[in-house]
Tab-separated table of C-alpha atoms in Angstrom:
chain	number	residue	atom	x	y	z
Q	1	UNK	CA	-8.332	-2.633	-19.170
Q	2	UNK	CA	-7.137	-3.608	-15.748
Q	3	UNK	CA	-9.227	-2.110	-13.134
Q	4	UNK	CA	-10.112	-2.053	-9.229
Q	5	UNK	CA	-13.743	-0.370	-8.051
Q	6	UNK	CA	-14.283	-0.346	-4.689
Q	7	UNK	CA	-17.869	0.806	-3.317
Q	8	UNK	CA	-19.735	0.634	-0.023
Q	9	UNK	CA	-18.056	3.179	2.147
Q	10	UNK	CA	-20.103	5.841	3.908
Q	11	UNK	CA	-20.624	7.215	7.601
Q	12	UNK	CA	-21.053	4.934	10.197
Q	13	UNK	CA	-21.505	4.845	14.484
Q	14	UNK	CA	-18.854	3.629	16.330
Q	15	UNK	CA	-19.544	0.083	17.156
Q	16	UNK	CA	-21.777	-0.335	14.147
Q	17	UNK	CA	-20.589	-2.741	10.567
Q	18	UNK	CA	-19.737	-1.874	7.257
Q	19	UNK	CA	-18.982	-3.891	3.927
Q	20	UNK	CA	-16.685	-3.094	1.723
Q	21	UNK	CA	-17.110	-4.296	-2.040
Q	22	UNK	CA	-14.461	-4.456	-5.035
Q	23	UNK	CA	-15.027	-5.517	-8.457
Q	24	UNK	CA	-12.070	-6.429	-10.837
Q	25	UNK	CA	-11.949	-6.462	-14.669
Q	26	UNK	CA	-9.409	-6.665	-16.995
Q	27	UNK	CA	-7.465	-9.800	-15.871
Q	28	UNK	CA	-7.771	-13.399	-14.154
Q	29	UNK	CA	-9.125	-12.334	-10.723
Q	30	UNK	CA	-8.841	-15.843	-9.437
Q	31	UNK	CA	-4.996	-16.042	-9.685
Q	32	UNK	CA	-3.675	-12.931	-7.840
Q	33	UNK	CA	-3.963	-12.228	-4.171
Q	34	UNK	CA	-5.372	-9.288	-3.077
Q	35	UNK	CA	-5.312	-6.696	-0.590
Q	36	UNK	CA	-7.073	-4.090	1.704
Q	37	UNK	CA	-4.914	-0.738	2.400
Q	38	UNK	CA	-5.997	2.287	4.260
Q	39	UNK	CA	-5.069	5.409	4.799
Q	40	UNK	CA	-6.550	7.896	7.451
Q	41	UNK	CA	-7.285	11.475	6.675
Q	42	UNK	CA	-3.730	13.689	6.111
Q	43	UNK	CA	-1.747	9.963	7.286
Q	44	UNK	CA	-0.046	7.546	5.796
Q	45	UNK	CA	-0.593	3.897	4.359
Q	46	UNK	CA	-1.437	1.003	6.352
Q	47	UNK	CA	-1.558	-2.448	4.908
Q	48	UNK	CA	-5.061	-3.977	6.585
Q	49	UNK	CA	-5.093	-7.570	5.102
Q	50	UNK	CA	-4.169	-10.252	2.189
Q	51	UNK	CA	-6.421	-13.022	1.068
Q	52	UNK	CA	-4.396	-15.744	-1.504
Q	53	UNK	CA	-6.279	-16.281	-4.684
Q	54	UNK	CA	-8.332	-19.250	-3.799
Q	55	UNK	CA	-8.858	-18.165	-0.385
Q	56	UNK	CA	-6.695	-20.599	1.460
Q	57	UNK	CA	-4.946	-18.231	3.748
Q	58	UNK	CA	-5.919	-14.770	5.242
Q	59	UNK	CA	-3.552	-12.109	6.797
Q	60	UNK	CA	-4.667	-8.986	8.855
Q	61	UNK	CA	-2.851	-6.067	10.276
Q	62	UNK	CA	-2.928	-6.339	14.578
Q	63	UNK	CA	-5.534	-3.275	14.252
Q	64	UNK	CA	-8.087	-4.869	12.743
Q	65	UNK	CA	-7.853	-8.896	14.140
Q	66	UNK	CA	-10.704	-9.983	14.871
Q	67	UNK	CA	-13.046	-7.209	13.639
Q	68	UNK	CA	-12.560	-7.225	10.033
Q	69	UNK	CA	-12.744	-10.187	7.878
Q	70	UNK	CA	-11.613	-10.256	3.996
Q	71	UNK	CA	-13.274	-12.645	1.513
Q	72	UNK	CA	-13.912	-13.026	-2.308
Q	73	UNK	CA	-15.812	-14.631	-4.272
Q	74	UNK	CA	-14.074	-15.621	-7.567
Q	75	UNK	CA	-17.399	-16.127	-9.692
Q	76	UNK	CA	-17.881	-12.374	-9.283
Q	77	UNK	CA	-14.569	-11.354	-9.279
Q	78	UNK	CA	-15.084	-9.021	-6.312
Q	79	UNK	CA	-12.939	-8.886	-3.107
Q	80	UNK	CA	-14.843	-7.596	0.215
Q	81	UNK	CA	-13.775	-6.584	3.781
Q	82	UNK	CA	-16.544	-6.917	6.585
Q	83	UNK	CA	-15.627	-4.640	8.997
Q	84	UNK	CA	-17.299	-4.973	12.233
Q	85	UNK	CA	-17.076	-2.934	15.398
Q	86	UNK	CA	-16.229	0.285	14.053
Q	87	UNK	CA	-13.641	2.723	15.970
Q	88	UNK	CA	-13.195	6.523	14.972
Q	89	UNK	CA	-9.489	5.276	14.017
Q	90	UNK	CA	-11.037	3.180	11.397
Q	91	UNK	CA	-11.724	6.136	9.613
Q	92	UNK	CA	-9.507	6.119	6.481
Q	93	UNK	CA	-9.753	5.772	2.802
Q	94	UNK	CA	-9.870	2.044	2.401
Q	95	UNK	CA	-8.114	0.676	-1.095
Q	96	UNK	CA	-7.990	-2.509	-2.539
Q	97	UNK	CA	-5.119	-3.711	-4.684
Q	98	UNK	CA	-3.523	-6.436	-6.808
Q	99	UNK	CA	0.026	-8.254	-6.281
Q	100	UNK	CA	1.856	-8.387	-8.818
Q	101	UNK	CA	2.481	-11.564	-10.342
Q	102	UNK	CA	5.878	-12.088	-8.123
Q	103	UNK	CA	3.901	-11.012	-5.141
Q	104	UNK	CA	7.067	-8.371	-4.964
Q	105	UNK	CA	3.996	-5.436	-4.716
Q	106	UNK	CA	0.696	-3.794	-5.500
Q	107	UNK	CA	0.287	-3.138	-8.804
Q	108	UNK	CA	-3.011	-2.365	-9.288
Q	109	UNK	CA	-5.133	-0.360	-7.079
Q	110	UNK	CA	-8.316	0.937	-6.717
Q	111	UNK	CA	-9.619	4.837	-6.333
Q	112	UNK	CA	-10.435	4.206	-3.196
Q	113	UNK	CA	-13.598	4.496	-0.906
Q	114	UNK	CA	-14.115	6.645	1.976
Q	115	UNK	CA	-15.572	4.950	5.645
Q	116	UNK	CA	-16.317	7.761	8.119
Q	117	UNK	CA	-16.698	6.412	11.731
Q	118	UNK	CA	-18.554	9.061	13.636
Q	119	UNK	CA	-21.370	9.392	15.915
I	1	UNK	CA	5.920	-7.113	13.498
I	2	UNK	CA	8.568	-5.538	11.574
I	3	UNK	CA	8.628	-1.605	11.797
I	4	UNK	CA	9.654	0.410	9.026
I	5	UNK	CA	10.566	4.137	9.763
I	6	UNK	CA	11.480	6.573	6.991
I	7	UNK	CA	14.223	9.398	7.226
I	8	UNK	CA	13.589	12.754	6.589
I	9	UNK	CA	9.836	12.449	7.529
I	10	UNK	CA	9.446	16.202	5.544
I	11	UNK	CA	12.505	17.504	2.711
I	12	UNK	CA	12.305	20.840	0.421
I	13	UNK	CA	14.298	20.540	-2.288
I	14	UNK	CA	14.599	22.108	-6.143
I	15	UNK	CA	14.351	21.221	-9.576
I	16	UNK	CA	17.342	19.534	-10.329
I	17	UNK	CA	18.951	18.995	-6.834
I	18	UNK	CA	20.139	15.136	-5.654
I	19	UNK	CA	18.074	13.978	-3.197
I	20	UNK	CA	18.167	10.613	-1.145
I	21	UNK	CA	15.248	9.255	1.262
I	22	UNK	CA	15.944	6.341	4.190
I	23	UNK	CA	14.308	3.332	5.046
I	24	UNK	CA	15.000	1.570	7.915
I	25	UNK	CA	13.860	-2.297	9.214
I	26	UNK	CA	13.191	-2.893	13.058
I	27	UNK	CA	14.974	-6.252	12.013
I	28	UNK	CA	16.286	-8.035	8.605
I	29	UNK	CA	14.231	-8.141	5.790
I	30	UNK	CA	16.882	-9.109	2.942
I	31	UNK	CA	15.587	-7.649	-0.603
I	32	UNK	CA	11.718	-7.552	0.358
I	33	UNK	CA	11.106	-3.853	-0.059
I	34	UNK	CA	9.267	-1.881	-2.325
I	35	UNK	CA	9.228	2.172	-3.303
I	36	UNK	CA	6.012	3.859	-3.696
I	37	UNK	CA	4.906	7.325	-4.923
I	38	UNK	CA	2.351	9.162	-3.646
I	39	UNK	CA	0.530	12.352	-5.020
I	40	UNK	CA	-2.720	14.156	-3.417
I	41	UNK	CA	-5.958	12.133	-3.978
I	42	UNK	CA	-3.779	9.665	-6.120
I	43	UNK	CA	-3.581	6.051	-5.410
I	44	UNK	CA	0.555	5.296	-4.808
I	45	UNK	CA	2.771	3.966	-7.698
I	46	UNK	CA	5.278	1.474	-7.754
I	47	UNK	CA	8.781	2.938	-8.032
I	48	UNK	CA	11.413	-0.098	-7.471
I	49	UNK	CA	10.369	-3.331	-6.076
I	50	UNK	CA	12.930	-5.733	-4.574
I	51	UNK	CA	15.468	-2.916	-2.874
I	52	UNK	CA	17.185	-1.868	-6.329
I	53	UNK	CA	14.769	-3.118	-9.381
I	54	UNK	CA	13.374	-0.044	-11.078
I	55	UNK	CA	9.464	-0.736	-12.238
I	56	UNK	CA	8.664	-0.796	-15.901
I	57	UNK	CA	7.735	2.747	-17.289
I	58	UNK	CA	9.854	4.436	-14.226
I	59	UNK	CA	12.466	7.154	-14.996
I	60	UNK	CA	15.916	6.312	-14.499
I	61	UNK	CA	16.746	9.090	-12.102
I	62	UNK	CA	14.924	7.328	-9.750
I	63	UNK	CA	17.163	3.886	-7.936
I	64	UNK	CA	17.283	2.092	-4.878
I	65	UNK	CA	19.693	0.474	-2.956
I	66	UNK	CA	20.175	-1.405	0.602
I	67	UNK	CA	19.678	-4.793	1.890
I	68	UNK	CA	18.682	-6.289	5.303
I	69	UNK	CA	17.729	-2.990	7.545
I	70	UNK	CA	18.895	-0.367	5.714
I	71	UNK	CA	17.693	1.026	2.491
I	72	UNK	CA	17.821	3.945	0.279
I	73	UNK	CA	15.844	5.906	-2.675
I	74	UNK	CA	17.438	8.461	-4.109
I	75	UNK	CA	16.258	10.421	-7.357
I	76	UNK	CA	18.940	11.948	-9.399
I	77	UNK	CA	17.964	15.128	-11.314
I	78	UNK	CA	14.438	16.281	-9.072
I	79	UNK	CA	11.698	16.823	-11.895
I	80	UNK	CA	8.283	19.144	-11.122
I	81	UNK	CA	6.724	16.014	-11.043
I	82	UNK	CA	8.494	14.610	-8.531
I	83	UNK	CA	7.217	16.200	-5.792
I	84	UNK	CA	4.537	14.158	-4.033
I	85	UNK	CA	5.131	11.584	-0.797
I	86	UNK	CA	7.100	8.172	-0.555
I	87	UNK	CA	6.848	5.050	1.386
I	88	UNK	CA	8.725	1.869	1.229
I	89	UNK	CA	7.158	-1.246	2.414
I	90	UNK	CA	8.613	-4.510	3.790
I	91	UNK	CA	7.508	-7.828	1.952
I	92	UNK	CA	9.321	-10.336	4.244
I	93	UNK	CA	6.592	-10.988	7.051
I	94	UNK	CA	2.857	-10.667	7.152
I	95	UNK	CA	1.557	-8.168	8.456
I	96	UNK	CA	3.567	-6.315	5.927
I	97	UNK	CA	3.858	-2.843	6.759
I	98	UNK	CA	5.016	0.433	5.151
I	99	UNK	CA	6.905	3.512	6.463
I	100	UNK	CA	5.457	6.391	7.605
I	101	UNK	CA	6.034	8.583	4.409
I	102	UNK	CA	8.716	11.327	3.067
I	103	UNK	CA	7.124	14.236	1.953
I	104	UNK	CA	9.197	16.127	-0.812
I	105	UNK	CA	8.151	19.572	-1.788
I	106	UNK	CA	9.184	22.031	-4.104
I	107	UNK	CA	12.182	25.185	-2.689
């Protein structure tokens, strides 16, 4: 079965660092992108970044440039996000996902973990 | 970046009506957007990927349509289950970016 679990969210101080964890299952992790998608309490989806599936390239949403940094290692088959220098508008349910084969979406995604920036 | 922005941001409609939501592009994106569905505490499902392709498993009442900055969802025949938030998202550039979300609820 094809599956996303993401763990490591939790409260955190502005300024402070958080890391977010995803283990895959169920197919080839090390041929399919993947991705990092929030979305803040009662808002809507924002892509956050893409990482190609031997780590070549890395993409990031402007919000984020520079503060968080998305890696994987493809002997676990897990997909992370550092996220460094918390801001309260960080505070979002953060989701990783698949792209499809095509790269023409996400087709598998996560349930999601919850980072709380607050002092 | 390219900037999506979705039309109605909010619709209340019935079982069975015609609805249709609107996507448009700051600037051309060809065929590189996707439908999603959203429901409460639910991570979104693919709906039609490339403007007009309708995903595997999706009712047919659901289509898109539109090319470059324009582009349109429509669902044919509303269902109870159909009520829940889209968002289309634009493929063409990184970042890629979605819309800010149509939220349909039940009359």
């Amino acid at each position: 079965q094809v599956q996303l679990v993401e763990s490591g969210g939790g409260v955190v101080q502005p300024g402070r660092s958080l890391r977010l964890s995803c283990a895959a299952s169920g197919f080839t992790f090390s041929t399919y992108a993947m991705h990092w998608i929030r979305q803040a309490p009662g808002g809507g989806l924002e892509w956050v970044a893409v990482i190609w599936y031997d780590g070549s390239q890395k993409y990031y949403t402007d919000s984020v440039e520079g503060r968080f940094t998305i890696s994987r290692d493809n002997s676990k088959n897990t997909l992370y996000l550092q996220m460094n220098s918390l801001r309260a508008e960080d505070t979002a349910v953060y989701y990783c996902a698949k792209t499809e084969t095509n790269g023409w979406y996400e087709d598998v995604w996560g349930q999601g973990t919850t980072v709380t920036v607050s002092s | 970046d390219i900037q999506l922005t979705q039309s109605p941001s909010f619709l209340s409609a019935s079982v069975g009506d015609r609805v249709t939501f609107t996507c448009r592009a700051s600037q051309g994106i060809s065929s590189y957007l996707t439908w999603y569905q959203q429901k409460p505490g639910k991570a979104p499902k693919v709906l039609i990927y490339a403007a007009s392709t309708l995903q595997s498993g999706v009712p047919s009442r659901f289509s898109g349509s539109g090319s470059g900055t324009e582009f349109t969802l429509t669902i044919s025949g509303l269902q109870p289950e159909d009520f829940a938030t889209y968002y289309c998202q634009q493929l063409k550039t990184y970042p890629r970016t979605f819309g800010q979300g149509t939220r349909l609820e039940i009359k």
